Amino acid sequence: MTLKLHCFGESGHSYKAALGLELAGLSWEPVFVDFFNGASRSDSYRDLNPMGEAPVLIDTDNNITLTQSGVILDYITELSGKLGPKDATERREILRWVLWDNHKLSSQIGMLRFLMNFLPEEKRPQEVIAFTKGRTKAALTVLENALADRDWLVGDGITAADISCCSYLFYPEPFGFDRADWPNIDAWLTRISQLQGWQHPYDLMQRGLP
């Protein structure tokens, strides 16, 4: 099996796919996308992914190219038989969390982390940062409450729902998130990091910035 993941270390969405591949026990190869120097906007990359985003998963054995982390996680589940639902009800619940994460959690954290860390300090829009912090806190509250009485978001083990929702929360850059303020999330992240195959995003993928 030949799986190649076009990705870069700072990308939380790339980390979802990379972590999914690791936890599913699949053999894969990272292909560095030099995002900060414009690689994802190049014509050659647009030929690979017209959306101009990372990650992109290529399964050369099956002639399949996939974009969008949620779709890639679904394919990893299908390919490996791991990280997935026990039945149709759980499948819909996993999908519900993946869609929620992409709209409400990762979308806010991704922008907030970028604005606070990867823009020159003089160009950081403080009003936008303050607004996005509020949106992030609201999403984290939903996640915290969901984990109050369960170890995993869906079922009795880790699924694509957990991988999607946890990704940005393992990054070290400041974006207004302190694990100590969110005890249920903190315990959940600890459970994930103790799983065989877990690795930090910067150990799984090449960074674009020093």
mmCIF file of C-alpha atoms in Angstrom:
data_model
loop_
_atom_site.group_PDB
_atom_site.id
_atom_site.type_symbol
_atom_site.label_atom_id
_atom_site.label_comp_id
_atom_site.label_asym_id
_atom_site.label_seq_id
_atom_site.Cartn_x
_atom_site.Cartn_y
_atom_site.Cartn_z
ATOM 1 C CA MET A 1 0.000 0.000 0.000
ATOM 2 C CA THR A 2 1.353 3.407 -0.973
ATOM 3 C CA LEU A 3 -0.176 6.388 0.805
ATOM 4 C CA LYS A 4 1.295 9.877 0.477
ATOM 5 C CA LEU A 5 0.055 12.781 2.551
ATOM 6 C CA HIS A 6 0.815 16.274 1.255
ATOM 7 C CA CYS A 7 1.034 18.252 4.476
ATOM 8 C CA PHE A 8 3.026 20.575 6.696
ATOM 9 C CA GLY A 9 3.563 20.595 10.425
ATOM 10 C CA GLU A 10 1.785 23.812 11.330
ATOM 11 C CA SER A 11 -1.463 22.685 9.680
ATOM 12 C CA GLY A 12 -3.994 21.369 12.172
ATOM 13 C CA HIS A 13 -6.020 19.842 9.364
ATOM 14 C CA SER A 14 -2.922 18.044 8.088
ATOM 15 C CA TYR A 15 -2.376 16.763 11.611
ATOM 16 C CA LYS A 16 -5.865 15.237 11.652
ATOM 17 C CA ALA A 17 -4.983 13.129 8.628
ATOM 18 C CA ALA A 18 -1.454 12.299 9.806
ATOM 19 C CA LEU A 19 -2.620 11.298 13.271
ATOM 20 C CA GLY A 20 -5.445 9.248 11.803
ATOM 21 C CA LEU A 21 -2.979 7.364 9.604
ATOM 22 C CA GLU A 22 -0.730 6.674 12.585
ATOM 23 C CA LEU A 23 -3.481 5.560 14.955
ATOM 24 C CA ALA A 24 -4.953 3.334 12.248
ATOM 25 C CA GLY A 25 -1.560 1.685 11.805
ATOM 26 C CA LEU A 26 -1.298 2.461 8.105
ATOM 27 C CA SER A 27 1.971 2.897 6.264
ATOM 28 C CA TRP A 28 2.276 6.393 4.807
ATOM 29 C CA GLU A 29 4.763 8.977 3.647
ATOM 30 C CA PRO A 30 4.582 12.734 4.339
ATOM 31 C CA VAL A 31 5.185 15.063 1.394
ATOM 32 C CA PHE A 32 6.083 18.558 2.588
ATOM 33 C CA VAL A 33 3.960 21.472 1.358
ATOM 34 C CA ASP A 34 5.906 24.726 1.690
ATOM 35 C CA PHE A 35 2.774 26.673 2.579
ATOM 36 C CA PHE A 36 4.445 29.772 3.999
ATOM 37 C CA ASN A 37 6.369 30.295 0.757
ATOM 38 C CA GLY A 38 3.276 29.986 -1.399
ATOM 39 C CA ALA A 39 3.479 26.353 -2.516
ATOM 40 C CA SER A 40 -0.249 25.730 -2.101
ATOM 41 C CA ARG A 41 -0.990 28.649 -4.442
ATOM 42 C CA SER A 42 1.231 27.375 -7.231
ATOM 43 C CA ASP A 43 -0.186 26.031 -10.496
ATOM 44 C CA SER A 44 1.320 22.607 -9.865
ATOM 45 C CA TYR A 45 -0.330 22.333 -6.468
ATOM 46 C CA ARG A 46 -3.641 23.611 -7.821
ATOM 47 C CA ASP A 47 -3.492 20.764 -10.308
ATOM 48 C CA LEU A 48 -3.289 18.440 -7.305
ATOM 49 C CA ASN A 49 -5.936 20.266 -5.275
ATOM 50 C CA PRO A 50 -7.882 23.094 -6.964
ATOM 51 C CA MET A 51 -8.936 24.284 -3.494
ATOM 52 C CA GLY A 52 -5.300 25.129 -2.758
ATOM 53 C CA GLU A 53 -5.340 23.549 0.695
ATOM 54 C CA ALA A 54 -3.496 20.920 2.709
ATOM 55 C CA PRO A 55 -3.787 18.067 3.363
ATOM 56 C CA VAL A 56 -4.086 15.964 0.236
ATOM 57 C CA LEU A 57 -3.990 12.166 0.529
ATOM 58 C CA ILE A 58 -2.916 10.125 -2.493
ATOM 59 C CA ASP A 59 -3.456 6.378 -2.567
ATOM 60 C CA THR A 60 -1.465 5.388 -5.624
ATOM 61 C CA ASP A 61 -2.423 1.717 -5.359
ATOM 62 C CA ASN A 62 -6.103 2.547 -5.787
ATOM 63 C CA ASN A 63 -5.648 5.684 -7.929
ATOM 64 C CA ILE A 64 -7.461 7.819 -5.352
ATOM 65 C CA THR A 65 -6.725 11.454 -4.463
ATOM 66 C CA LEU A 66 -8.625 12.985 -1.562
ATOM 67 C CA THR A 67 -8.801 16.451 -0.063
ATOM 68 C CA GLN A 68 -10.480 17.800 3.091
ATOM 69 C CA SER A 69 -9.446 16.249 6.393
ATOM 70 C CA GLY A 70 -12.903 14.892 7.229
ATOM 71 C CA VAL A 71 -13.076 12.986 3.957
ATOM 72 C CA ILE A 72 -9.534 11.706 4.457
ATOM 73 C CA LEU A 73 -10.376 10.485 7.964
ATOM 74 C CA ASP A 74 -13.423 8.683 6.586
ATOM 75 C CA TYR A 75 -11.233 6.981 3.977
ATOM 76 C CA ILE A 76 -8.652 6.004 6.603
ATOM 77 C CA THR A 77 -11.468 4.397 8.595
ATOM 78 C CA GLU A 78 -12.695 2.534 5.521
ATOM 79 C CA LEU A 79 -9.208 1.416 4.508
ATOM 80 C CA SER A 80 -8.031 0.275 7.939
ATOM 81 C CA GLY A 81 -11.251 -0.909 9.555
ATOM 82 C CA LYS A 82 -10.266 1.182 12.589
ATOM 83 C CA LEU A 83 -11.375 4.499 14.146
ATOM 84 C CA GLY A 84 -14.872 3.971 12.835
ATOM 85 C CA PRO A 85 -18.417 3.343 13.967
ATOM 86 C CA LYS A 86 -20.027 0.126 15.119
ATOM 87 C CA ASP A 87 -23.251 0.891 13.287
ATOM 88 C CA ALA A 88 -25.096 3.472 11.202
ATOM 89 C CA THR A 89 -26.124 5.472 14.263
ATOM 90 C CA GLU A 90 -22.507 5.896 15.350
ATOM 91 C CA ARG A 91 -21.475 6.742 11.786
ATOM 92 C CA ARG A 92 -23.925 9.629 11.703
ATOM 93 C CA GLU A 93 -22.747 10.780 15.139
ATOM 94 C CA ILE A 94 -19.120 10.762 13.989
ATOM 95 C CA LEU A 95 -20.102 12.773 10.935
ATOM 96 C CA ARG A 96 -21.996 15.221 13.144
ATOM 97 C CA TRP A 97 -18.891 15.902 15.242
ATOM 98 C CA VAL A 98 -16.554 16.143 12.242
ATOM 99 C CA LEU A 99 -18.828 18.687 10.579
ATOM 100 C CA TRP A 100 -19.244 20.612 13.836
ATOM 101 C CA ASP A 101 -15.492 20.685 14.373
ATOM 102 C CA ASN A 102 -14.741 21.977 10.897
ATOM 103 C CA HIS A 103 -17.362 24.699 11.212
ATOM 104 C CA LYS A 104 -17.215 25.679 14.880
ATOM 105 C CA LEU A 105 -13.934 24.572 16.460
ATOM 106 C CA SER A 106 -11.048 24.106 14.034
ATOM 107 C CA SER A 107 -12.183 27.006 11.863
ATOM 108 C CA GLN A 108 -11.991 29.387 14.827
ATOM 109 C CA ILE A 109 -8.803 28.006 16.372
ATOM 110 C CA GLY A 110 -7.040 27.771 13.035
ATOM 111 C CA MET A 111 -7.614 31.428 12.229
ATOM 112 C CA LEU A 112 -6.940 32.561 15.795
ATOM 113 C CA ARG A 113 -3.655 30.666 16.013
ATOM 114 C CA PHE A 114 -2.583 32.017 12.633
ATOM 115 C CA LEU A 115 -3.389 35.620 13.544
ATOM 116 C CA MET A 116 -1.683 35.405 16.931
ATOM 117 C CA ASN A 117 1.473 33.577 15.868
ATOM 118 C CA PHE A 118 2.165 33.582 12.145
ATOM 119 C CA LEU A 119 1.494 37.215 11.218
ATOM 120 C CA PRO A 120 3.996 39.969 12.019
ATOM 121 C CA GLU A 121 3.019 41.454 15.356
ATOM 122 C CA GLU A 122 2.208 44.871 13.872
ATOM 123 C CA LYS A 123 -0.283 43.274 11.462
ATOM 124 C CA ARG A 124 -2.261 41.297 14.026
ATOM 125 C CA PRO A 125 -5.862 42.622 14.102
ATOM 126 C CA GLN A 126 -6.666 42.840 17.794
ATOM 127 C CA GLU A 127 -10.431 43.268 17.386
ATOM 128 C CA VAL A 128 -10.644 40.194 15.169
ATOM 129 C CA ILE A 129 -8.480 38.245 17.621
ATOM 130 C CA ALA A 130 -10.716 39.216 20.547
ATOM 131 C CA PHE A 131 -13.862 38.256 18.631
ATOM 132 C CA THR A 132 -12.393 34.919 17.535
ATOM 133 C CA LYS A 133 -11.282 34.135 21.075
ATOM 134 C CA GLY A 134 -14.910 34.442 22.130
ATOM 135 C CA ARG A 135 -16.022 32.097 19.362
ATOM 136 C CA THR A 136 -13.296 29.637 20.315
ATOM 137 C CA LYS A 137 -14.312 29.685 23.970
ATOM 138 C CA ALA A 138 -17.917 28.954 23.024
ATOM 139 C CA ALA A 139 -16.857 25.954 20.938
ATOM 140 C CA LEU A 140 -14.553 24.656 23.659
ATOM 141 C CA THR A 141 -17.441 24.880 26.115
ATOM 142 C CA VAL A 142 -19.505 22.596 23.897
ATOM 143 C CA LEU A 143 -16.631 20.105 23.741
ATOM 144 C CA GLU A 144 -15.973 20.311 27.491
ATOM 145 C CA ASN A 145 -19.611 19.612 28.294
ATOM 146 C CA ALA A 146 -19.783 16.722 25.829
ATOM 147 C CA LEU A 147 -16.852 15.030 27.569
ATOM 148 C CA ALA A 148 -18.269 15.432 31.068
ATOM 149 C CA ASP A 149 -19.659 11.905 31.239
ATOM 150 C CA ARG A 150 -17.745 9.971 28.579
ATOM 151 C CA ASP A 151 -14.207 9.136 27.569
ATOM 152 C CA TRP A 152 -14.731 9.480 23.815
ATOM 153 C CA LEU A 153 -17.045 11.574 21.693
ATOM 154 C CA VAL A 154 -18.692 8.583 20.026
ATOM 155 C CA GLY A 155 -18.893 5.027 21.304
ATOM 156 C CA ASP A 156 -16.395 3.354 23.605
ATOM 157 C CA GLY A 157 -13.148 4.078 21.760
ATOM 158 C CA ILE A 158 -11.382 6.708 19.717
ATOM 159 C CA THR A 159 -12.954 7.532 16.360
ATOM 160 C CA ALA A 160 -12.490 10.061 13.591
ATOM 161 C CA ALA A 161 -14.667 12.400 15.689
ATOM 162 C CA ASP A 162 -12.035 12.604 18.426
ATOM 163 C CA ILE A 163 -9.164 12.945 15.949
ATOM 164 C CA SER A 164 -10.881 15.780 14.120
ATOM 165 C CA CYS A 165 -11.732 17.707 17.275
ATOM 166 C CA CYS A 166 -8.429 17.237 19.111
ATOM 167 C CA SER A 167 -5.952 18.247 16.438
ATOM 168 C CA TYR A 168 -5.395 21.944 17.082
ATOM 169 C CA LEU A 169 -5.413 21.434 20.838
ATOM 170 C CA PHE A 170 -2.035 19.688 20.801
ATOM 171 C CA TYR A 171 -0.174 22.661 19.305
ATOM 172 C CA PRO A 172 2.158 24.638 21.582
ATOM 173 C CA GLU A 173 1.593 28.125 20.142
ATOM 174 C CA PRO A 174 -0.611 30.381 22.286
ATOM 175 C CA PHE A 175 -4.178 30.940 21.130
ATOM 176 C CA GLY A 176 -6.019 31.477 24.394
ATOM 177 C CA PHE A 177 -6.314 27.787 25.283
ATOM 178 C CA ASP A 178 -4.984 26.488 28.591
ATOM 179 C CA ARG A 179 -5.687 22.823 29.265
ATOM 180 C CA ALA A 180 -5.910 23.512 32.996
ATOM 181 C CA ASP A 181 -9.061 25.570 32.375
ATOM 182 C CA TRP A 182 -10.799 22.644 30.674
ATOM 183 C CA PRO A 183 -10.459 19.521 32.865
ATOM 184 C CA ASN A 184 -12.613 17.217 30.732
ATOM 185 C CA ILE A 185 -10.795 18.214 27.562
ATOM 186 C CA ASP A 186 -7.464 17.884 29.368
ATOM 187 C CA ALA A 187 -8.247 14.313 30.473
ATOM 188 C CA TRP A 188 -9.442 13.442 26.956
ATOM 189 C CA LEU A 189 -6.269 14.809 25.353
ATOM 190 C CA THR A 190 -4.226 12.778 27.823
ATOM 191 C CA ARG A 191 -6.121 9.618 26.857
ATOM 192 C CA ILE A 192 -5.449 10.317 23.190
ATOM 193 C CA SER A 193 -1.735 10.985 23.740
ATOM 194 C CA GLN A 194 -1.394 7.673 25.584
ATOM 195 C CA LEU A 195 -2.642 5.648 22.610
ATOM 196 C CA GLN A 196 -0.163 3.553 20.664
ATOM 197 C CA GLY A 197 0.848 5.493 17.585
ATOM 198 C CA TRP A 198 0.168 8.983 18.931
ATOM 199 C CA GLN A 199 2.783 11.560 18.034
ATOM 200 C CA HIS A 200 3.006 15.324 18.331
ATOM 201 C CA PRO A 201 2.280 17.176 15.057
ATOM 202 C CA TYR A 202 5.817 18.492 14.802
ATOM 203 C CA ASP A 203 7.179 14.964 15.118
ATOM 204 C CA LEU A 204 4.887 13.620 12.385
ATOM 205 C CA MET A 205 5.317 16.354 9.784
ATOM 206 C CA GLN A 206 7.957 18.810 8.617
ATOM 207 C CA ARG A 207 7.487 22.363 9.813
ATOM 208 C CA GLY A 208 7.381 25.267 7.410
ATOM 209 C CA LEU A 209 8.729 27.765 9.931
ATOM 210 C CA PRO A 210 11.714 27.433 12.317
#
